[in-house]
PDB file of C-alpha atoms and ligand atoms in Angstrom:
ATOM      1  CA  MET V   1     201.876 139.532 113.559  1.00 77.00           C
ATOM      2  CA  SER V   2     204.630 137.342 114.410  1.00 95.00           C
ATOM      3  CA  ARG V   3     207.712 138.078 112.141  1.00 98.00           C
ATOM      4  CA  VAL V   4     209.626 136.191 109.286  1.00 98.00           C
ATOM      5  CA  ALA V   5     212.850 134.408 110.234  1.00 99.00           C
ATOM      6  CA  LEU V   6     214.921 132.585 107.442  1.00 99.00           C
ATOM      7  CA  VAL V   7     217.721 130.134 108.561  1.00 99.00           C
ATOM      8  CA  THR V   8     220.511 129.175 105.856  1.00 98.00           C
ATOM      9  CA  GLY V   9     221.858 125.983 106.307  1.00 98.00           C
ATOM     10  CA  GLY V  10     218.335 125.691 108.732  1.00 98.00           C
ATOM     11  CA  SER V  11     217.924 121.561 108.182  1.00 98.00           C
ATOM     12  CA  ARG V  12     220.649 120.083 109.775  1.00 97.00           C
ATOM     13  CA  GLY V  13     222.873 120.736 112.797  1.00 96.00           C
ATOM     14  CA  ILE V  14     222.974 123.807 114.589  1.00 98.00           C
ATOM     15  CA  GLY V  15     220.845 125.448 111.945  1.00 98.00           C
ATOM     16  CA  ALA V  16     218.221 122.970 112.326  1.00 98.00           C
ATOM     17  CA  ALA V  17     218.341 123.801 116.462  1.00 98.00           C
ATOM     18  CA  ILE V  18     218.248 127.822 115.158  1.00 99.00           C
ATOM     19  CA  SER V  19     215.004 127.315 113.112  1.00 99.00           C
ATOM     20  CA  MET V  20     212.922 125.381 115.596  1.00 98.00           C
ATOM     21  CA  ALA V  21     214.039 127.252 118.294  1.00 98.00           C
ATOM     22  CA  LEU V  22     212.749 130.923 116.809  1.00 98.00           C
ATOM     23  CA  LYS V  23     209.763 128.500 115.647  1.00 98.00           C
ATOM     24  CA  ASP V  24     209.052 127.877 119.599  1.00 98.00           C
ATOM     25  CA  ALA V  25     210.249 131.667 120.321  1.00 98.00           C
ATOM     26  CA  GLY V  26     206.404 132.479 117.757  1.00 98.00           C
ATOM     27  CA  TYR V  27     208.312 133.205 114.943  1.00 98.00           C
ATOM     28  CA  LYS V  28     207.422 132.183 111.045  1.00 98.00           C
ATOM     29  CA  VAL V  29     210.429 130.314 110.182  1.00 98.00           C
ATOM     30  CA  ALA V  30     212.141 129.614 106.625  1.00 99.00           C
ATOM     31  CA  ALA V  31     215.090 127.301 106.806  1.00 99.00           C
ATOM     32  CA  THR V  32     216.893 126.677 103.850  1.00 98.00           C
ATOM     33  CA  TYR V  33     219.730 123.738 102.871  1.00 98.00           C
ATOM     34  CA  ALA V  34     222.002 123.242  99.954  1.00 98.00           C
ATOM     35  CA  GLY V  35     221.764 119.147  98.883  1.00 97.00           C
ATOM     36  CA  ASN V  36     220.777 117.159 101.005  1.00 98.00           C
ATOM     37  CA  ASP V  37     216.748 116.659 100.251  1.00 98.00           C
ATOM     38  CA  GLU V  38     216.170 113.945 102.555  1.00 98.00           C
ATOM     39  CA  ALA V  39     217.628 115.740 105.239  1.00 98.00           C
ATOM     40  CA  ALA V  40     215.445 118.429 104.947  1.00 98.00           C
ATOM     41  CA  ALA V  41     212.400 116.705 104.072  1.00 98.00           C
ATOM     42  CA  HIS V  42     212.798 114.487 107.283  1.00 98.00           C
ATOM     43  CA  PHE V  43     213.294 117.507 109.095  1.00 98.00           C
ATOM     44  CA  THR V  44     209.764 119.559 107.245  1.00 98.00           C
ATOM     45  CA  LYS V  45     207.711 116.810 108.567  1.00 98.00           C
ATOM     46  CA  GLU V  46     209.081 116.359 112.135  1.00 98.00           C
ATOM     47  CA  THR V  47     208.750 120.233 112.991  1.00 98.00           C
ATOM     48  CA  GLY V  48     206.266 121.324 110.027  1.00 98.00           C
ATOM     49  CA  ILE V  49     208.669 123.998 109.274  1.00 98.00           C
ATOM     50  CA  LYS V  50     209.504 124.947 105.223  1.00 98.00           C
ATOM     51  CA  THR V  51     212.608 123.879 103.348  1.00 98.00           C
ATOM     52  CA  TYR V  52     214.007 125.967 100.175  1.00 99.00           C
ATOM     53  CA  LYS V  53     216.832 124.629  98.196  1.00 98.00           C
ATOM     54  CA  TRP V  54     220.171 126.766  96.740  1.00 98.00           C
ATOM     55  CA  SER V  55     223.221 127.078  97.263  1.00 98.00           C
ATOM     56  CA  VAL V  56     224.159 130.655  99.247  1.00 99.00           C
ATOM     57  CA  ALA V  57     226.931 130.919  97.359  1.00 98.00           C
ATOM     58  CA  ASP V  58     225.486 131.798  93.797  1.00 98.00           C
ATOM     59  CA  TYR V  59     224.005 135.597  94.181  1.00 98.00           C
ATOM     60  CA  GLU V  60     221.039 135.245  91.716  1.00 98.00           C
ATOM     61  CA  ALA V  61     219.967 132.607  93.307  1.00 98.00           C
ATOM     62  CA  CYS V  62     219.752 133.493  96.696  1.00 99.00           C
ATOM     63  CA  ALA V  63     217.793 137.093  95.418  1.00 98.00           C
ATOM     64  CA  ASP V  64     214.930 134.771  93.743  1.00 98.00           C
ATOM     65  CA  GLY V  65     214.649 132.419  96.721  1.00 98.00           C
ATOM     66  CA  ILE V  66     214.475 135.030  99.437  1.00 99.00           C
ATOM     67  CA  ALA V  67     211.721 136.606  96.664  1.00 98.00           C
ATOM     68  CA  GLN V  68     209.579 133.174  97.070  1.00 98.00           C
ATOM     69  CA  VAL V  69     210.403 132.755 100.451  1.00 98.00           C
ATOM     70  CA  GLU V  70     208.927 136.333 101.204  1.00 98.00           C
ATOM     71  CA  ALA V  71     205.799 135.517  98.645  1.00 98.00           C
ATOM     72  CA  ASP V  72     205.281 132.742 101.059  1.00 98.00           C
ATOM     73  CA  LEU V  73     205.336 134.710 104.636  1.00 98.00           C
ATOM     74  CA  GLY V  74     205.932 137.705 104.192  1.00 98.00           C
ATOM     75  CA  PRO V  75     209.036 140.117 104.288  1.00 98.00           C
ATOM     76  CA  VAL V  76     211.905 138.686 106.268  1.00 98.00           C
ATOM     77  CA  ASP V  77     212.583 140.433 109.570  1.00 98.00           C
ATOM     78  CA  ILE V  78     215.512 137.997 110.772  1.00 98.00           C
ATOM     79  CA  LEU V  79     218.128 136.906 108.930  1.00 99.00           C
ATOM     80  CA  VAL V  80     220.236 133.454 110.445  1.00 99.00           C
ATOM     81  CA  ASN V  81     223.470 133.045 108.085  1.00 99.00           C
ATOM     82  CA  ASN V  82     224.312 129.856 108.899  1.00 98.00           C
ATOM     83  CA  ALA V  83     225.112 127.832 106.207  1.00 98.00           C
ATOM     84  CA  GLY V  84     228.960 127.105 106.134  1.00 97.00           C
ATOM     85  CA  ILE V  85     230.847 123.997 104.968  1.00 95.00           C
ATOM     86  CA  THR V  86     234.862 123.083 105.989  1.00 95.00           C
ATOM     87  CA  ARG V  87     237.411 121.716 102.953  1.00 96.00           C
ATOM     88  CA  ASP V  88     240.049 121.443 105.211  1.00 95.00           C
ATOM     89  CA  ALA V  89     243.789 121.183 104.156  1.00 96.00           C
ATOM     90  CA  PRO V  90     247.344 122.512 105.376  1.00 97.00           C
ATOM     91  CA  PHE V  91     248.090 125.306 103.569  1.00 98.00           C
ATOM     92  CA  HIS V  92     250.888 123.614 101.787  1.00 98.00           C
ATOM     93  CA  LYS V  93     248.407 121.248 100.195  1.00 98.00           C
ATOM     94  CA  MET V  94     245.418 123.756  99.550  1.00 98.00           C
ATOM     95  CA  SER V  95     243.735 123.732  96.595  1.00 98.00           C
ATOM     96  CA  ARG V  96     242.195 127.257  94.970  1.00 98.00           C
ATOM     97  CA  GLU V  97     239.242 125.096  95.044  1.00 98.00           C
ATOM     98  CA  GLN V  98     239.119 124.200  98.365  1.00 98.00           C
ATOM     99  CA  TRP V  99     239.914 127.813  99.155  1.00 98.00           C
ATOM    100  CA  GLN V 100     237.139 129.356  96.775  1.00 99.00           C
ATOM    101  CA  GLU V 101     234.817 127.169  98.286  1.00 98.00           C
ATOM    102  CA  VAL V 102     235.153 128.079 101.397  1.00 98.00           C
ATOM    103  CA  MET V 103     235.413 131.794 100.633  1.00 98.00           C
ATOM    104  CA  ASP V 104     232.070 131.570  98.120  1.00 99.00           C
ATOM    105  CA  THR V 105     229.628 129.435 100.657  1.00 98.00           C
ATOM    106  CA  ASN V 106     230.751 130.872 104.244  1.00 98.00           C
ATOM    107  CA  LEU V 107     232.164 134.461 103.981  1.00 99.00           C
ATOM    108  CA  SER V 108     230.336 135.710 100.369  1.00 99.00           C
ATOM    109  CA  GLY V 109     227.317 133.512 101.414  1.00 99.00           C
ATOM    110  CA  VAL V 110     226.953 136.104 103.635  1.00 99.00           C
ATOM    111  CA  PHE V 111     226.896 139.015 101.319  1.00 99.00           C
ATOM    112  CA  ASN V 112     224.838 137.392  98.922  1.00 99.00           C
ATOM    113  CA  MET V 113     221.661 136.690 101.345  1.00 99.00           C
ATOM    114  CA  THR V 114     222.289 140.087 103.538  1.00 99.00           C
ATOM    115  CA  HIS V 115     222.268 141.954 100.447  1.00 99.00           C
ATOM    116  CA  PRO V 116     219.196 141.354  98.595  1.00 98.00           C
ATOM    117  CA  LEU V 117     217.238 141.706 102.351  1.00 99.00           C
ATOM    118  CA  TRP V 118     218.738 144.954 103.573  1.00 98.00           C
ATOM    119  CA  PRO V 119     216.794 147.575 101.518  1.00 98.00           C
ATOM    120  CA  GLY V 120     213.839 145.600 102.493  1.00 98.00           C
ATOM    121  CA  MET V 121     214.812 146.460 106.243  1.00 98.00           C
ATOM    122  CA  ARG V 122     215.956 149.613 106.026  1.00 98.00           C
ATOM    123  CA  GLU V 123     212.573 150.503 104.560  1.00 98.00           C
ATOM    124  CA  ARG V 124     210.719 148.796 107.233  1.00 98.00           C
ATOM    125  CA  LYS V 125     213.308 150.394 110.108  1.00 98.00           C
ATOM    126  CA  PHE V 126     213.588 147.236 111.787  1.00 98.00           C
ATOM    127  CA  GLY V 127     216.191 144.393 110.811  1.00 98.00           C
ATOM    128  CA  ARG V 128     218.431 141.304 112.776  1.00 99.00           C
ATOM    129  CA  VAL V 129     220.658 140.096 111.032  1.00 99.00           C
ATOM    130  CA  ILE V 130     222.803 136.945 112.680  1.00 99.00           C
ATOM    131  CA  ASN V 131     225.938 135.450 111.424  1.00 99.00           C
ATOM    132  CA  ILE V 132     226.975 131.962 112.786  1.00 98.00           C
ATOM    133  CA  SER V 133     231.279 132.520 112.399  1.00 98.00           C
ATOM    134  CA  SER V 134     233.579 130.331 114.203  1.00 97.00           C
ATOM    135  CA  ILE V 135     235.980 129.459 117.400  1.00 97.00           C
ATOM    136  CA  ASN V 136     238.403 129.690 114.739  1.00 96.00           C
ATOM    137  CA  GLY V 137     237.597 132.937 112.986  1.00 98.00           C
ATOM    138  CA  GLN V 138     238.883 134.560 116.657  1.00 98.00           C
ATOM    139  CA  LYS V 139     241.635 131.897 116.834  1.00 97.00           C
ATOM    140  CA  GLY V 140     242.967 130.462 113.726  1.00 97.00           C
ATOM    141  CA  GLN V 141     243.047 126.618 113.158  1.00 95.00           C
ATOM    142  CA  PHE V 142     245.697 124.035 111.742  1.00 95.00           C
ATOM    143  CA  GLY V 143     244.719 123.045 108.567  1.00 96.00           C
ATOM    144  CA  GLN V 144     242.300 125.464 108.260  1.00 97.00           C
ATOM    145  CA  VAL V 145     243.602 128.352 106.910  1.00 98.00           C
ATOM    146  CA  ASN V 146     240.138 128.714 104.093  1.00 98.00           C
ATOM    147  CA  TYR V 147     237.745 128.388 106.805  1.00 97.00           C
ATOM    148  CA  SER V 148     239.353 130.548 109.823  1.00 98.00           C
ATOM    149  CA  ALA V 149     239.783 133.835 107.298  1.00 99.00           C
ATOM    150  CA  ALA V 150     236.683 133.482 105.661  1.00 99.00           C
ATOM    151  CA  LYS V 151     234.868 133.322 109.481  1.00 98.00           C
ATOM    152  CA  ALA V 152     237.032 135.818 110.060  1.00 99.00           C
ATOM    153  CA  GLY V 153     235.739 138.206 107.194  1.00 99.00           C
ATOM    154  CA  ASP V 154     232.095 137.018 109.381  1.00 99.00           C
ATOM    155  CA  ILE V 155     233.114 139.541 111.964  1.00 99.00           C
ATOM    156  CA  GLY V 156     234.719 142.314 109.878  1.00 99.00           C
ATOM    157  CA  PHE V 157     231.647 142.412 107.360  1.00 99.00           C
ATOM    158  CA  THR V 158     228.865 141.633 111.085  1.00 99.00           C
ATOM    159  CA  LYS V 159     231.660 145.646 112.187  1.00 98.00           C
ATOM    160  CA  ALA V 160     231.157 147.035 109.461  1.00 99.00           C
ATOM    161  CA  LEU V 161     227.661 146.722 108.839  1.00 99.00           C
ATOM    162  CA  ALA V 162     225.818 146.735 111.916  1.00 99.00           C
ATOM    163  CA  GLN V 163     227.421 150.831 111.725  1.00 98.00           C
ATOM    164  CA  GLU V 164     225.649 151.010 108.946  1.00 98.00           C
ATOM    165  CA  GLY V 165     222.126 149.325 109.820  1.00 98.00           C
ATOM    166  CA  ALA V 166     222.446 151.112 113.783  1.00 98.00           C
ATOM    167  CA  ARG V 167     220.623 154.090 112.401  1.00 98.00           C
ATOM    168  CA  ALA V 168     217.822 152.294 110.536  1.00 98.00           C
ATOM    169  CA  GLY V 169     216.828 150.043 113.442  1.00 98.00           C
ATOM    170  CA  ILE V 170     218.737 147.282 112.061  1.00 98.00           C
ATOM    171  CA  THR V 171     221.150 145.125 113.917  1.00 99.00           C
ATOM    172  CA  VAL V 172     223.808 142.746 112.535  1.00 99.00           C
ATOM    173  CA  ASN V 173     225.984 140.290 115.656  1.00 99.00           C
ATOM    174  CA  ALA V 174     228.398 137.329 115.264  1.00 99.00           C
ATOM    175  CA  ILE V 175     228.194 134.366 117.367  1.00 99.00           C
ATOM    176  CA  CYS V 176     231.198 132.158 117.637  1.00 98.00           C
ATOM    177  CA  PRO V 177     230.876 128.795 118.450  1.00 98.00           C
ATOM    178  CA  GLY V 178     233.236 126.740 119.846  1.00 97.00           C
ATOM    179  CA  TYR V 179     232.758 122.068 119.401  1.00 95.00           C
ATOM    180  CA  ILE V 180     229.511 121.978 118.745  1.00 97.00           C
ATOM    181  CA  ALA V 181     228.096 118.083 119.330  1.00 95.00           C
ATOM    182  CA  THR V 182     226.664 117.724 116.097  1.00 93.00           C
ATOM    183  CA  GLU V 183     226.902 114.412 113.045  1.00 85.00           C
ATOM    184  CA  MET V 184     230.317 116.025 112.543  1.00 76.00           C
ATOM    185  CA  VAL V 185     231.605 116.499 115.377  1.00 85.00           C
ATOM    186  CA  MET V 186     229.946 112.803 117.688  1.00 86.00           C
ATOM    187  CA  ALA V 187     231.944 111.478 113.931  1.00 84.00           C
ATOM    188  CA  VAL V 188     235.373 111.393 115.570  1.00 84.00           C
ATOM    189  CA  PRO V 189     236.907 108.818 117.328  1.00 89.00           C
ATOM    190  CA  GLU V 190     235.506 108.748 120.860  1.00 92.00           C
ATOM    191  CA  LYS V 191     239.326 108.979 121.756  1.00 93.00           C
ATOM    192  CA  VAL V 192     240.025 112.176 120.018  1.00 89.00           C
ATOM    193  CA  ARG V 193     236.834 114.055 120.725  1.00 92.00           C
ATOM    194  CA  ASP V 194     237.312 113.128 124.681  1.00 94.00           C
ATOM    195  CA  SER V 195     240.839 115.706 124.441  1.00 94.00           C
ATOM    196  CA  ILE V 196     239.190 118.214 122.866  1.00 92.00           C
ATOM    197  CA  ILE V 197     237.312 118.041 126.021  1.00 96.00           C
ATOM    198  CA  SER V 198     239.509 117.682 127.378  1.00 97.00           C
ATOM    199  CA  THR V 199     240.641 121.438 126.418  1.00 96.00           C
ATOM    200  CA  ILE V 200     236.911 123.055 127.386  1.00 98.00           C
ATOM    201  CA  PRO V 201     236.932 124.359 130.335  1.00 98.00           C
ATOM    202  CA  VAL V 202     233.681 123.599 131.051  1.00 98.00           C
ATOM    203  CA  GLY V 203     234.412 119.825 130.330  1.00 97.00           C
ATOM    204  CA  ARG V 204     231.428 119.355 127.742  1.00 97.00           C
ATOM    205  CA  LEU V 205     230.752 120.070 124.042  1.00 97.00           C
ATOM    206  CA  GLY V 206     227.696 122.785 123.365  1.00 98.00           C
ATOM    207  CA  GLU V 207     224.846 121.366 122.041  1.00 98.00           C
ATOM    208  CA  PRO V 208     223.493 122.916 118.695  1.00 98.00           C
ATOM    209  CA  GLU V 209     220.901 124.632 121.562  1.00 98.00           C
ATOM    210  CA  ASP V 210     223.641 126.046 123.624  1.00 98.00           C
ATOM    211  CA  ILE V 211     223.735 128.286 119.635  1.00 98.00           C
ATOM    212  CA  ALA V 212     219.919 129.191 119.271  1.00 98.00           C
ATOM    213  CA  ARG V 213     218.769 130.282 122.718  1.00 98.00           C
ATOM    214  CA  CYS V 214     221.696 133.192 121.681  1.00 98.00           C
ATOM    215  CA  VAL V 215     220.348 133.616 118.161  1.00 99.00           C
ATOM    216  CA  VAL V 216     216.883 133.843 119.793  1.00 98.00           C
ATOM    217  CA  PHE V 217     218.130 136.251 122.329  1.00 98.00           C
ATOM    218  CA  LEU V 218     219.835 138.650 119.500  1.00 98.00           C
ATOM    219  CA  ALA V 219     216.616 138.239 117.061  1.00 98.00           C
ATOM    220  CA  SER V 220     214.311 139.711 120.108  1.00 98.00           C
ATOM    221  CA  ASP V 221     212.989 143.773 120.796  1.00 97.00           C
ATOM    222  CA  ASP V 222     215.341 142.791 124.243  1.00 97.00           C
ATOM    223  CA  ALA V 223     219.376 143.278 122.227  1.00 98.00           C
ATOM    224  CA  GLY V 224     218.139 146.519 120.317  1.00 98.00           C
ATOM    225  CA  PHE V 225     221.107 148.133 122.033  1.00 98.00           C
ATOM    226  CA  ILE V 226     223.017 145.337 121.395  1.00 98.00           C
ATOM    227  CA  THR V 227     224.745 145.402 117.617  1.00 99.00           C
ATOM    228  CA  GLY V 228     228.157 145.119 115.530  1.00 98.00           C
ATOM    229  CA  SER V 229     228.394 142.617 118.953  1.00 98.00           C
ATOM    230  CA  THR V 230     230.693 138.965 118.350  1.00 98.00           C
ATOM    231  CA  ILE V 231     229.085 136.863 121.225  1.00 98.00           C
ATOM    232  CA  THR V 232     231.810 133.914 122.147  1.00 98.00           C
ATOM    233  CA  ALA V 233     229.916 130.469 123.077  1.00 98.00           C
ATOM    234  CA  ASN V 234     232.740 127.770 123.622  1.00 98.00           C
ATOM    235  CA  GLY V 235     232.845 126.965 126.819  1.00 98.00           C
ATOM    236  CA  GLY V 236     235.964 128.953 127.616  1.00 98.00           C
ATOM    237  CA  GLN V 237     237.867 127.356 124.915  1.00 98.00           C
ATOM    238  CA  TYR V 238     239.056 130.947 123.870  1.00 97.00           C
ATOM    239  CA  LEU V 239     238.392 133.354 126.089  1.00 96.00           C
ATOM    240  CA  THR V 240     238.424 136.916 123.381  1.00 91.00           C
TER     241      THR V 240
HETATM  242  N1  NAP I   1     229.693 122.457 114.400  1.00 57.49           N
HETATM  243  C1  NAP I   1     230.686 122.739 115.166  1.00 57.49           C
HETATM  244  O1  NAP I   1     231.121 122.797 115.602  1.00 57.49           O
HETATM  245  C2  NAP I   1     231.078 124.311 114.654  1.00 57.49           C
HETATM  246  C3  NAP I   1     231.481 124.996 114.703  1.00 57.49           C
HETATM  247  C4  NAP I   1     231.940 126.525 114.630  1.00 57.49           C
HETATM  248  C5  NAP I   1     230.580 126.862 113.771  1.00 57.49           C
HETATM  249  N2  NAP I   1     230.100 126.195 112.652  1.00 57.49           N
HETATM  250  C6  NAP I   1     229.252 126.790 111.816  1.00 57.49           C
HETATM  251  O2  NAP I   1     227.821 126.678 112.742  1.00 57.49           O
HETATM  252  C7  NAP I   1     227.356 126.774 110.988  1.00 57.49           C
HETATM  253  C8  NAP I   1     226.738 125.151 111.150  1.00 57.49           C
HETATM  254  O3  NAP I   1     227.266 124.141 111.119  1.00 57.49           O
HETATM  255  P1  NAP I   1     226.739 122.398 111.604  1.00 57.49           P
HETATM  256  O4  NAP I   1     228.291 122.130 112.138  1.00 57.49           O
HETATM  257  O5  NAP I   1     225.365 122.907 112.013  1.00 57.49           O
HETATM  258  O6  NAP I   1     226.662 122.231 110.186  1.00 57.49           O
HETATM  259  P2  NAP I   1     226.419 120.924 109.716  1.00 57.49           P
HETATM  260  O7  NAP I   1     225.586 119.805 110.153  1.00 57.49           O
HETATM  261  O8  NAP I   1     226.819 120.640 108.042  1.00 57.49           O
HETATM  262  O9  NAP I   1     224.684 121.503 108.571  1.00 57.49           O
HETATM  263  C9  NAP I   1     225.223 122.620 107.288  1.00 57.49           C
HETATM  264  C10 NAP I   1     224.182 123.529 106.638  1.00 57.49           C
HETATM  265  O10 NAP I   1     224.444 124.278 105.750  1.00 57.49           O
HETATM  266  C11 NAP I   1     223.532 123.943 104.295  1.00 57.49           C
HETATM  267  N3  NAP I   1     224.900 124.731 103.581  1.00 57.49           N
HETATM  268  C12 NAP I   1     225.919 123.879 103.078  1.00 57.49           C
HETATM  269  N4  NAP I   1     226.153 124.941 102.469  1.00 57.49           N
HETATM  270  C13 NAP I   1     225.182 125.508 101.541  1.00 57.49           C
HETATM  271  C14 NAP I   1     224.911 126.548 100.577  1.00 57.49           C
HETATM  272  N5  NAP I   1     225.955 126.708  99.199  1.00 57.49           N
HETATM  273  N6  NAP I   1     224.435 127.049 100.336  1.00 57.49           N
HETATM  274  C15 NAP I   1     223.104 126.480 101.650  1.00 57.49           C
HETATM  275  N7  NAP I   1     223.246 125.860 102.535  1.00 57.49           N
HETATM  276  C16 NAP I   1     223.951 125.072 102.572  1.00 57.49           C
HETATM  277  C17 NAP I   1     223.569 122.165 104.703  1.00 57.49           C
HETATM  278  O11 NAP I   1     222.793 122.161 103.470  1.00 57.49           O
HETATM  279  P3  NAP I   1     222.585 120.454 103.071  1.00 57.49           P
HETATM  280  O12 NAP I   1     222.222 119.783 104.366  1.00 57.49           O
HETATM  281  O13 NAP I   1     221.869 120.140 101.604  1.00 57.49           O
HETATM  282  O14 NAP I   1     223.900 120.553 103.142  1.00 57.49           O
HETATM  283  C18 NAP I   1     223.035 122.223 106.192  1.00 57.49           C
HETATM  284  O15 NAP I   1     221.822 122.443 106.475  1.00 57.49           O
HETATM  285  C19 NAP I   1     228.141 126.721 109.936  1.00 57.49           C
HETATM  286  O16 NAP I   1     228.887 128.016 109.507  1.00 57.49           O
HETATM  287  C20 NAP I   1     230.378 126.310 110.244  1.00 57.49           C
HETATM  288  O17 NAP I   1     231.011 126.808 110.060  1.00 57.49           O
HETATM  289  C21 NAP I   1     230.027 124.975 113.144  1.00 57.49           C
END
């Protein structure tokens, strides 16, 4: 029987590529999103992957949403914590709201999604938790104290929980994408994009599929010996 994968923020950008790659690899996939109904409906129409709407920042909504996914598809074996937002500002101009929103989504969201699924994974002695962090959680980024702190927190979460899951057959890993050619990055002026690309040794932006392939590998049985690790997928832009 095919395993069930749940991808947060799985209807757009990197998450959409992850959802599709997991489906192509034979998983039953559920993708969540926060509010863009139109993008989610389009994604479901194009791919046949069912989408579910709730905010990862809301613990109760996560528990209820997960229960619905499990009623529809069966127990979740693979969780990809991909949903994420930016609320950029230099620190002296950053509001408490900008700080809190990013922490609630990018860090607490990972707790809120993983915590309700953890007992079932422990019971079934199998699980894969894959957290999408960021190059900016590794190196820090001007104007992103909130985002960098949350994404660095995701790496700490990964390393600690990996130790708790190891004996229960659950691996917990993080992936740190560099600049990926999503809508957000492609919307910046070409000149700015070119200056970003000039800092990437491989000479190109990443594609969402570059990250999706890492997820498919980490989700597989072949990756059972890999836990607590951080895969750096950034074209050589920042070496850890
Ligand atoms: N793009 C990059 O270059 C890059 C680089 C490093 C790391 N990352 C990380 O990779 C992940 C995906 O980035 P992306 O660029 O693909 O983002 P994106 O295109 O903006 O898509 C974000 C997805 O997350 C969902 N989402 C946002 N807030 C949510 C919430 N509170 N609850 C549930 N879902 C929520 C969105 O739903 P709606 O469609 O409803 O808005 C959307 O499906 C993020 O964690 C990001 O930090 C991206």
